[in-house]
């Protein structure tokens, strides 16, 4: 049975479990200020991760600070299928809905990698208009395996499009600043304040042993979403992520005083999102909808 309208702009935060295309078609047009989309990258693989945590134990085989012993406990396994025979047949109608839903001052961030980003650029130029292209952000990191047969791929691409190139919202004053690479060439005041980021962002991935880690495959770091949400939304604005995964977008939006709508069809993702949002203080008011 088709969904009826499931969300209104004066309602609570919402997490939807199910087909995101069916869900997107229920949302009112031009109501969402910021859409961040991190779809599967079409790698042709099943992405799998297992969460790990280390605890102190007299039976542990790892020796740490002051000779104390520890053991590593394995947690739940998360996975999703990242292989599509018709990737753009899958993604295009969802991006068309994103354009419809986006507010006149709103911005879309589409997070992909080198395999599909060039196709996405052509599609979004046609959908939004070339004049609505704002940036291609390169998120560069340095972690993981290295190829010896080619230049190792250590970056993702984030395409940024606005609904209206003459009326979009962008707040550079709220964005976190970066250290100058040559602080001696600027005044002490500028060096202390730091510089605005460019379209190349150096940021580590989520550490396998860090506090952010949920164990979800391809989890994105909060620092990347914090910069996006600060720049392209205001307090109380609505933020949408319809490939929500581990819920990073919702967690950061809640911490920054934004309202959020999340959607994912993976039940493991929904359970991780539920746990993650419950751990935020103060806890956001959220409706979970199947």
mmCIF file of C-alpha atoms in Angstrom:
data_model
loop_
_atom_site.group_PDB
_atom_site.id
_atom_site.type_symbol
_atom_site.label_atom_id
_atom_site.label_comp_id
_atom_site.label_asym_id
_atom_site.label_seq_id
_atom_site.Cartn_x
_atom_site.Cartn_y
_atom_site.Cartn_z
ATOM 1 C CA UNK A 1 0.000 0.000 0.000
ATOM 2 C CA UNK A 2 1.485 3.436 -0.925
ATOM 3 C CA UNK A 3 2.560 5.691 1.887
ATOM 4 C CA UNK A 4 0.382 8.677 2.703
ATOM 5 C CA UNK A 5 2.055 11.895 3.853
ATOM 6 C CA UNK A 6 4.441 10.947 6.666
ATOM 7 C CA UNK A 7 6.101 14.254 7.614
ATOM 8 C CA UNK A 8 5.236 17.897 8.097
ATOM 9 C CA UNK A 9 7.573 20.809 8.733
ATOM 10 C CA UNK A 10 6.004 21.501 12.137
ATOM 11 C CA UNK A 11 6.389 17.898 13.339
ATOM 12 C CA UNK A 12 9.181 16.107 15.239
ATOM 13 C CA UNK A 13 12.405 14.730 13.808
ATOM 14 C CA UNK A 14 11.714 11.602 11.782
ATOM 15 C CA UNK A 15 13.561 8.365 11.011
ATOM 16 C CA UNK A 16 11.931 6.265 8.276
ATOM 17 C CA UNK A 17 12.697 2.572 7.726
ATOM 18 C CA UNK A 18 11.882 1.474 4.197
ATOM 19 C CA UNK A 19 12.192 2.343 0.509
ATOM 20 C CA UNK A 20 13.514 5.896 0.361
ATOM 21 C CA UNK A 21 12.002 6.633 -3.064
ATOM 22 C CA UNK A 22 8.506 5.796 -1.875
ATOM 23 C CA UNK A 23 9.142 7.919 1.214
ATOM 24 C CA UNK A 24 10.580 10.905 -0.687
ATOM 25 C CA UNK A 25 7.453 11.096 -2.836
ATOM 26 C CA UNK A 26 5.403 11.813 0.295
ATOM 27 C CA UNK A 27 7.424 14.885 1.323
ATOM 28 C CA UNK A 28 6.081 18.359 0.452
ATOM 29 C CA UNK A 29 7.951 20.299 -2.204
ATOM 30 C CA UNK A 30 10.485 23.013 -1.313
ATOM 31 C CA UNK A 31 10.526 22.317 2.434
ATOM 32 C CA UNK A 32 14.054 21.017 3.169
ATOM 33 C CA UNK A 33 16.943 23.462 3.519
ATOM 34 C CA UNK A 34 19.832 20.994 3.287
ATOM 35 C CA UNK A 35 20.023 17.551 1.701
ATOM 36 C CA UNK A 36 23.114 15.403 2.187
ATOM 37 C CA UNK A 37 23.162 12.195 0.140
ATOM 38 C CA UNK A 38 25.799 9.500 0.639
ATOM 39 C CA UNK A 39 24.509 6.672 -1.583
ATOM 40 C CA UNK A 40 26.273 3.361 -2.181
ATOM 41 C CA UNK A 41 29.281 3.977 -4.418
ATOM 42 C CA UNK A 42 28.576 1.108 -6.866
ATOM 43 C CA UNK A 43 31.841 -0.670 -6.099
ATOM 44 C CA UNK A 44 30.415 -4.047 -7.082
ATOM 45 C CA UNK A 45 31.080 -5.460 -3.614
ATOM 46 C CA UNK A 46 29.189 -6.339 -0.466
ATOM 47 C CA UNK A 47 30.439 -3.867 2.136
ATOM 48 C CA UNK A 48 30.936 -5.464 5.551
ATOM 49 C CA UNK A 49 32.178 -4.115 8.875
ATOM 50 C CA UNK A 50 32.350 -5.579 12.375
ATOM 51 C CA UNK A 51 32.460 -3.356 15.443
ATOM 52 C CA UNK A 52 35.212 -3.947 17.999
ATOM 53 C CA UNK A 53 35.726 -2.734 21.554
ATOM 54 C CA UNK A 54 38.585 -3.244 23.971
ATOM 55 C CA UNK A 55 38.018 -3.946 27.664
ATOM 56 C CA UNK A 56 40.334 -4.585 30.595
ATOM 57 C CA UNK A 57 40.582 -8.287 31.367
ATOM 58 C CA UNK A 58 42.873 -10.573 33.356
ATOM 59 C CA UNK A 59 42.546 -13.064 30.481
ATOM 60 C CA UNK A 60 43.443 -10.559 27.774
ATOM 61 C CA UNK A 61 46.321 -11.131 25.367
ATOM 62 C CA UNK A 62 47.050 -7.433 24.752
ATOM 63 C CA UNK A 63 49.275 -5.552 27.191
ATOM 64 C CA UNK A 64 48.679 -1.836 27.607
ATOM 65 C CA UNK A 65 49.449 1.057 29.957
ATOM 66 C CA UNK A 66 51.245 0.053 33.189
ATOM 67 C CA UNK A 67 51.239 -3.583 32.156
ATOM 68 C CA UNK A 68 47.439 -3.982 32.304
ATOM 69 C CA UNK A 69 45.971 -6.651 30.037
ATOM 70 C CA UNK A 70 43.089 -6.171 27.645
ATOM 71 C CA UNK A 71 40.943 -8.219 25.281
ATOM 72 C CA UNK A 72 39.085 -7.195 22.143
ATOM 73 C CA UNK A 73 35.389 -8.048 21.940
ATOM 74 C CA UNK A 74 33.685 -8.400 18.574
ATOM 75 C CA UNK A 75 30.327 -6.711 18.140
ATOM 76 C CA UNK A 76 27.602 -6.815 15.517
ATOM 77 C CA UNK A 77 28.323 -7.117 11.799
ATOM 78 C CA UNK A 78 26.776 -4.662 9.362
ATOM 79 C CA UNK A 79 26.707 -5.013 5.604
ATOM 80 C CA UNK A 80 24.933 -3.822 2.482
ATOM 81 C CA UNK A 81 25.063 -4.683 -1.189
ATOM 82 C CA UNK A 82 27.019 -2.057 -3.143
ATOM 83 C CA UNK A 83 26.457 -3.539 -6.604
ATOM 84 C CA UNK A 84 23.815 -2.291 -9.053
ATOM 85 C CA UNK A 85 23.193 -3.396 -12.631
ATOM 86 C CA UNK A 86 21.557 -0.037 -13.364
ATOM 87 C CA UNK A 87 23.076 2.369 -10.860
ATOM 88 C CA UNK A 88 21.743 5.568 -12.404
ATOM 89 C CA UNK A 89 18.345 4.050 -13.016
ATOM 90 C CA UNK A 90 18.336 3.563 -9.244
ATOM 91 C CA UNK A 91 19.742 6.956 -8.235
ATOM 92 C CA UNK A 92 18.262 9.377 -10.783
ATOM 93 C CA UNK A 93 14.617 9.310 -9.593
ATOM 94 C CA UNK A 94 15.805 9.861 -6.011
ATOM 95 C CA UNK A 95 17.816 12.916 -7.068
ATOM 96 C CA UNK A 96 14.796 14.228 -8.986
ATOM 97 C CA UNK A 97 12.805 14.010 -5.759
ATOM 98 C CA UNK A 98 15.639 15.744 -3.891
ATOM 99 C CA UNK A 99 15.407 18.686 -6.307
ATOM 100 C CA UNK A 100 11.629 18.876 -5.799
ATOM 101 C CA UNK A 101 11.890 18.798 -2.005
ATOM 102 C CA UNK A 102 14.748 21.294 -1.707
ATOM 103 C CA UNK A 103 13.799 24.773 -0.441
ATOM 104 C CA UNK A 104 14.473 27.795 -2.684
ATOM 105 C CA UNK A 105 17.486 28.761 -0.524
ATOM 106 C CA UNK A 106 18.549 25.122 -0.133
ATOM 107 C CA UNK A 107 21.630 23.114 -1.050
ATOM 108 C CA UNK A 108 22.256 19.516 -2.114
ATOM 109 C CA UNK A 109 25.502 17.731 -1.217
ATOM 110 C CA UNK A 110 25.987 14.493 -3.186
ATOM 111 C CA UNK A 111 28.822 12.349 -1.792
ATOM 112 C CA UNK A 112 30.361 9.882 -4.276
ATOM 113 C CA UNK A 113 33.763 8.601 -5.358
ATOM 114 C CA UNK A 114 35.744 8.530 -8.585
ATOM 115 C CA UNK A 115 33.719 5.661 -10.089
ATOM 116 C CA UNK A 116 30.472 7.612 -10.552
ATOM 117 C CA UNK A 117 31.081 11.308 -9.866
ATOM 118 C CA UNK A 118 31.544 12.310 -13.527
ATOM 119 C CA UNK A 119 28.181 10.770 -14.459
ATOM 120 C CA UNK A 120 26.588 12.532 -11.485
ATOM 121 C CA UNK A 121 27.905 15.903 -12.598
ATOM 122 C CA UNK A 122 26.280 15.562 -16.029
ATOM 123 C CA UNK A 123 22.989 14.393 -14.488
ATOM 124 C CA UNK A 124 22.857 17.184 -11.896
ATOM 125 C CA UNK A 125 23.769 19.826 -14.486
ATOM 126 C CA UNK A 126 20.705 18.715 -16.441
ATOM 127 C CA UNK A 127 18.464 18.459 -13.384
ATOM 128 C CA UNK A 128 19.457 21.643 -11.517
ATOM 129 C CA UNK A 129 21.016 23.684 -14.337
ATOM 130 C CA UNK A 130 24.756 24.286 -14.776
ATOM 131 C CA UNK A 131 24.389 27.706 -13.160
ATOM 132 C CA UNK A 132 23.333 25.948 -9.944
ATOM 133 C CA UNK A 133 26.629 24.075 -9.564
ATOM 134 C CA UNK A 134 28.423 25.579 -6.561
ATOM 135 C CA UNK A 135 31.436 23.357 -5.819
ATOM 136 C CA UNK A 136 33.092 20.011 -6.124
ATOM 137 C CA UNK A 137 34.574 19.320 -2.701
ATOM 138 C CA UNK A 138 37.474 16.891 -2.482
ATOM 139 C CA UNK A 139 37.574 15.101 0.859
ATOM 140 C CA UNK A 140 41.136 13.803 1.152
ATOM 141 C CA UNK A 141 42.244 11.281 3.768
ATOM 142 C CA UNK A 142 45.260 9.075 4.302
ATOM 143 C CA UNK A 143 44.347 5.713 5.769
ATOM 144 C CA UNK A 144 44.063 2.086 4.693
ATOM 145 C CA UNK A 145 45.647 -0.090 2.037
ATOM 146 C CA UNK A 146 47.896 1.296 -0.694
ATOM 147 C CA UNK A 147 48.184 0.075 -4.266
ATOM 148 C CA UNK A 148 51.613 -0.359 -5.835
ATOM 149 C CA UNK A 149 50.201 -0.530 -9.378
ATOM 150 C CA UNK A 150 48.585 2.915 -9.525
ATOM 151 C CA UNK A 151 48.276 6.123 -7.523
ATOM 152 C CA UNK A 152 46.330 5.062 -4.404
ATOM 153 C CA UNK A 153 42.795 6.493 -4.325
ATOM 154 C CA UNK A 154 42.537 8.467 -1.064
ATOM 155 C CA UNK A 155 39.719 10.910 -1.605
ATOM 156 C CA UNK A 156 35.946 11.175 -2.086
ATOM 157 C CA UNK A 157 34.053 13.725 -4.176
ATOM 158 C CA UNK A 158 31.140 15.815 -2.889
ATOM 159 C CA UNK A 159 29.159 17.697 -5.534
ATOM 160 C CA UNK A 160 27.355 20.800 -4.258
ATOM 161 C CA UNK A 161 24.310 22.217 -6.058
ATOM 162 C CA UNK A 162 21.932 24.985 -5.000
ATOM 163 C CA UNK A 163 18.264 25.313 -5.879
ATOM 164 C CA UNK A 164 18.540 29.018 -6.746
ATOM 165 C CA UNK A 165 21.981 30.478 -7.570
ATOM 166 C CA UNK A 166 20.735 33.971 -6.709
ATOM 167 C CA UNK A 167 19.194 33.164 -3.320
ATOM 168 C CA UNK A 168 20.986 30.231 -1.670
ATOM 169 C CA UNK A 169 22.109 30.282 1.955
ATOM 170 C CA UNK A 170 25.801 29.972 2.837
ATOM 171 C CA UNK A 171 27.280 31.018 6.190
ATOM 172 C CA UNK A 172 31.072 31.022 6.038
ATOM 173 C CA UNK A 173 31.302 32.672 9.468
ATOM 174 C CA UNK A 174 30.010 29.525 11.196
ATOM 175 C CA UNK A 175 32.367 27.114 9.441
ATOM 176 C CA UNK A 176 35.292 25.713 11.440
ATOM 177 C CA UNK A 177 38.593 27.239 10.438
ATOM 178 C CA UNK A 178 41.899 25.555 9.570
ATOM 179 C CA UNK A 179 45.515 26.346 10.478
ATOM 180 C CA UNK A 180 47.537 28.272 7.915
ATOM 181 C CA UNK A 181 50.168 26.101 6.235
ATOM 182 C CA UNK A 182 52.629 29.008 6.505
ATOM 183 C CA UNK A 183 51.487 30.946 9.597
ATOM 184 C CA UNK A 184 54.620 33.084 9.512
ATOM 185 C CA UNK A 185 53.385 34.736 6.325
ATOM 186 C CA UNK A 186 50.240 36.190 7.945
ATOM 187 C CA UNK A 187 49.652 38.387 10.961
ATOM 188 C CA UNK A 188 49.576 36.755 14.432
ATOM 189 C CA UNK A 189 45.872 37.575 14.647
ATOM 190 C CA UNK A 190 45.145 35.727 11.393
ATOM 191 C CA UNK A 191 47.335 32.808 12.396
ATOM 192 C CA UNK A 192 45.481 32.472 15.716
ATOM 193 C CA UNK A 193 42.086 32.615 14.009
ATOM 194 C CA UNK A 194 42.945 30.253 11.142
ATOM 195 C CA UNK A 195 41.718 30.365 7.559
ATOM 196 C CA UNK A 196 38.478 29.384 5.894
ATOM 197 C CA UNK A 197 38.578 25.935 4.269
ATOM 198 C CA UNK A 198 38.910 25.683 0.507
ATOM 199 C CA UNK A 199 37.204 23.032 -1.626
ATOM 200 C CA UNK A 200 39.857 20.503 -0.558
ATOM 201 C CA UNK A 201 39.159 19.108 2.911
ATOM 202 C CA UNK A 202 41.808 17.128 4.747
ATOM 203 C CA UNK A 203 40.045 15.036 7.377
ATOM 204 C CA UNK A 204 40.753 11.564 8.702
ATOM 205 C CA UNK A 205 38.207 8.786 8.299
ATOM 206 C CA UNK A 206 36.387 7.486 11.373
ATOM 207 C CA UNK A 207 39.032 5.770 13.482
ATOM 208 C CA UNK A 208 38.440 2.017 13.919
ATOM 209 C CA UNK A 209 39.102 2.523 17.646
ATOM 210 C CA UNK A 210 37.608 6.013 18.053
ATOM 211 C CA UNK A 211 34.586 7.078 20.082
ATOM 212 C CA UNK A 212 32.570 7.865 16.940
ATOM 213 C CA UNK A 213 32.849 4.341 15.550
ATOM 214 C CA UNK A 214 29.536 2.492 15.317
ATOM 215 C CA UNK A 215 30.735 -0.487 13.292
ATOM 216 C CA UNK A 216 28.579 0.505 10.305
ATOM 217 C CA UNK A 217 30.191 0.055 6.897
ATOM 218 C CA UNK A 218 31.350 3.320 5.257
ATOM 219 C CA UNK A 219 30.438 5.489 8.271
ATOM 220 C CA UNK A 220 31.376 9.125 7.625
ATOM 221 C CA UNK A 221 33.078 11.317 10.277
ATOM 222 C CA UNK A 222 31.069 13.912 12.160
ATOM 223 C CA UNK A 223 33.600 16.606 11.244
ATOM 224 C CA UNK A 224 32.641 16.430 7.558
ATOM 225 C CA UNK A 225 28.915 16.745 8.302
ATOM 226 C CA UNK A 226 29.493 19.453 10.898
ATOM 227 C CA UNK A 227 31.146 21.658 8.276
ATOM 228 C CA UNK A 228 28.377 21.035 5.737
ATOM 229 C CA UNK A 229 25.530 21.661 8.181
ATOM 230 C CA UNK A 230 27.109 24.794 9.633
ATOM 231 C CA UNK A 231 27.666 26.276 6.162
ATOM 232 C CA UNK A 232 24.347 25.502 4.479
ATOM 233 C CA UNK A 233 21.670 25.586 7.192
ATOM 234 C CA UNK A 234 20.507 27.718 10.097
ATOM 235 C CA UNK A 235 19.363 26.643 13.575
ATOM 236 C CA UNK A 236 15.923 24.981 13.340
ATOM 237 C CA UNK A 237 16.283 24.353 9.592
ATOM 238 C CA UNK A 238 15.398 20.907 8.255
ATOM 239 C CA UNK A 239 18.200 18.584 7.133
ATOM 240 C CA UNK A 240 17.470 15.434 5.104
ATOM 241 C CA UNK A 241 19.612 12.318 4.548
ATOM 242 C CA UNK A 242 17.818 9.523 2.696
ATOM 243 C CA UNK A 243 20.763 7.106 2.721
ATOM 244 C CA UNK A 244 21.206 7.600 6.447
ATOM 245 C CA UNK A 245 23.473 4.628 7.218
ATOM 246 C CA UNK A 246 24.872 5.035 10.713
ATOM 247 C CA UNK A 247 22.954 8.295 11.271
ATOM 248 C CA UNK A 248 25.882 10.735 11.276
ATOM 249 C CA UNK A 249 23.794 13.446 9.595
ATOM 250 C CA UNK A 250 21.045 13.206 12.199
ATOM 251 C CA UNK A 251 23.463 13.059 15.121
ATOM 252 C CA UNK A 252 25.332 16.179 13.985
ATOM 253 C CA UNK A 253 22.128 18.027 13.065
ATOM 254 C CA UNK A 254 20.726 17.378 16.548
ATOM 255 C CA UNK A 255 23.921 18.611 18.238
ATOM 256 C CA UNK A 256 23.865 21.794 16.132
ATOM 257 C CA UNK A 257 20.217 22.602 16.802
ATOM 258 C CA UNK A 258 18.883 21.597 13.383
ATOM 259 C CA UNK A 259 15.883 19.377 12.731
ATOM 260 C CA UNK A 260 16.347 16.232 10.674
ATOM 261 C CA UNK A 261 14.680 13.592 8.542
ATOM 262 C CA UNK A 262 16.521 10.302 7.974
ATOM 263 C CA UNK A 263 15.624 7.298 5.833
ATOM 264 C CA UNK A 264 17.253 3.914 5.280
ATOM 265 C CA UNK A 265 15.989 0.475 4.289
ATOM 266 C CA UNK A 266 18.628 -1.482 6.223
ATOM 267 C CA UNK A 267 17.280 -2.652 9.609
ATOM 268 C CA UNK A 268 20.824 -2.719 11.016
ATOM 269 C CA UNK A 269 21.208 0.945 10.113
ATOM 270 C CA UNK A 270 17.941 1.852 11.827
ATOM 271 C CA UNK A 271 19.003 0.079 15.022
ATOM 272 C CA UNK A 272 22.365 1.880 15.047
ATOM 273 C CA UNK A 273 20.609 5.215 14.440
ATOM 274 C CA UNK A 274 18.223 4.522 17.312
ATOM 275 C CA UNK A 275 21.111 3.812 19.699
ATOM 276 C CA UNK A 276 23.154 6.748 18.475
ATOM 277 C CA UNK A 277 20.380 9.323 18.833
ATOM 278 C CA UNK A 278 19.465 7.985 22.278
ATOM 279 C CA UNK A 279 23.030 8.692 23.449
ATOM 280 C CA UNK A 280 22.865 12.414 22.544
ATOM 281 C CA UNK A 281 22.358 14.828 25.429
ATOM 282 C CA UNK A 282 19.836 16.386 25.304
ATOM 283 C CA UNK A 283 18.078 13.619 23.427
ATOM 284 C CA UNK A 284 16.299 14.798 20.272
ATOM 285 C CA UNK A 285 12.569 14.171 19.949
ATOM 286 C CA UNK A 286 12.281 11.576 17.194
ATOM 287 C CA UNK A 287 9.499 9.554 15.601
ATOM 288 C CA UNK A 288 10.546 6.209 14.102
ATOM 289 C CA UNK A 289 8.345 5.136 11.212
ATOM 290 C CA UNK A 290 8.312 1.776 9.394
#
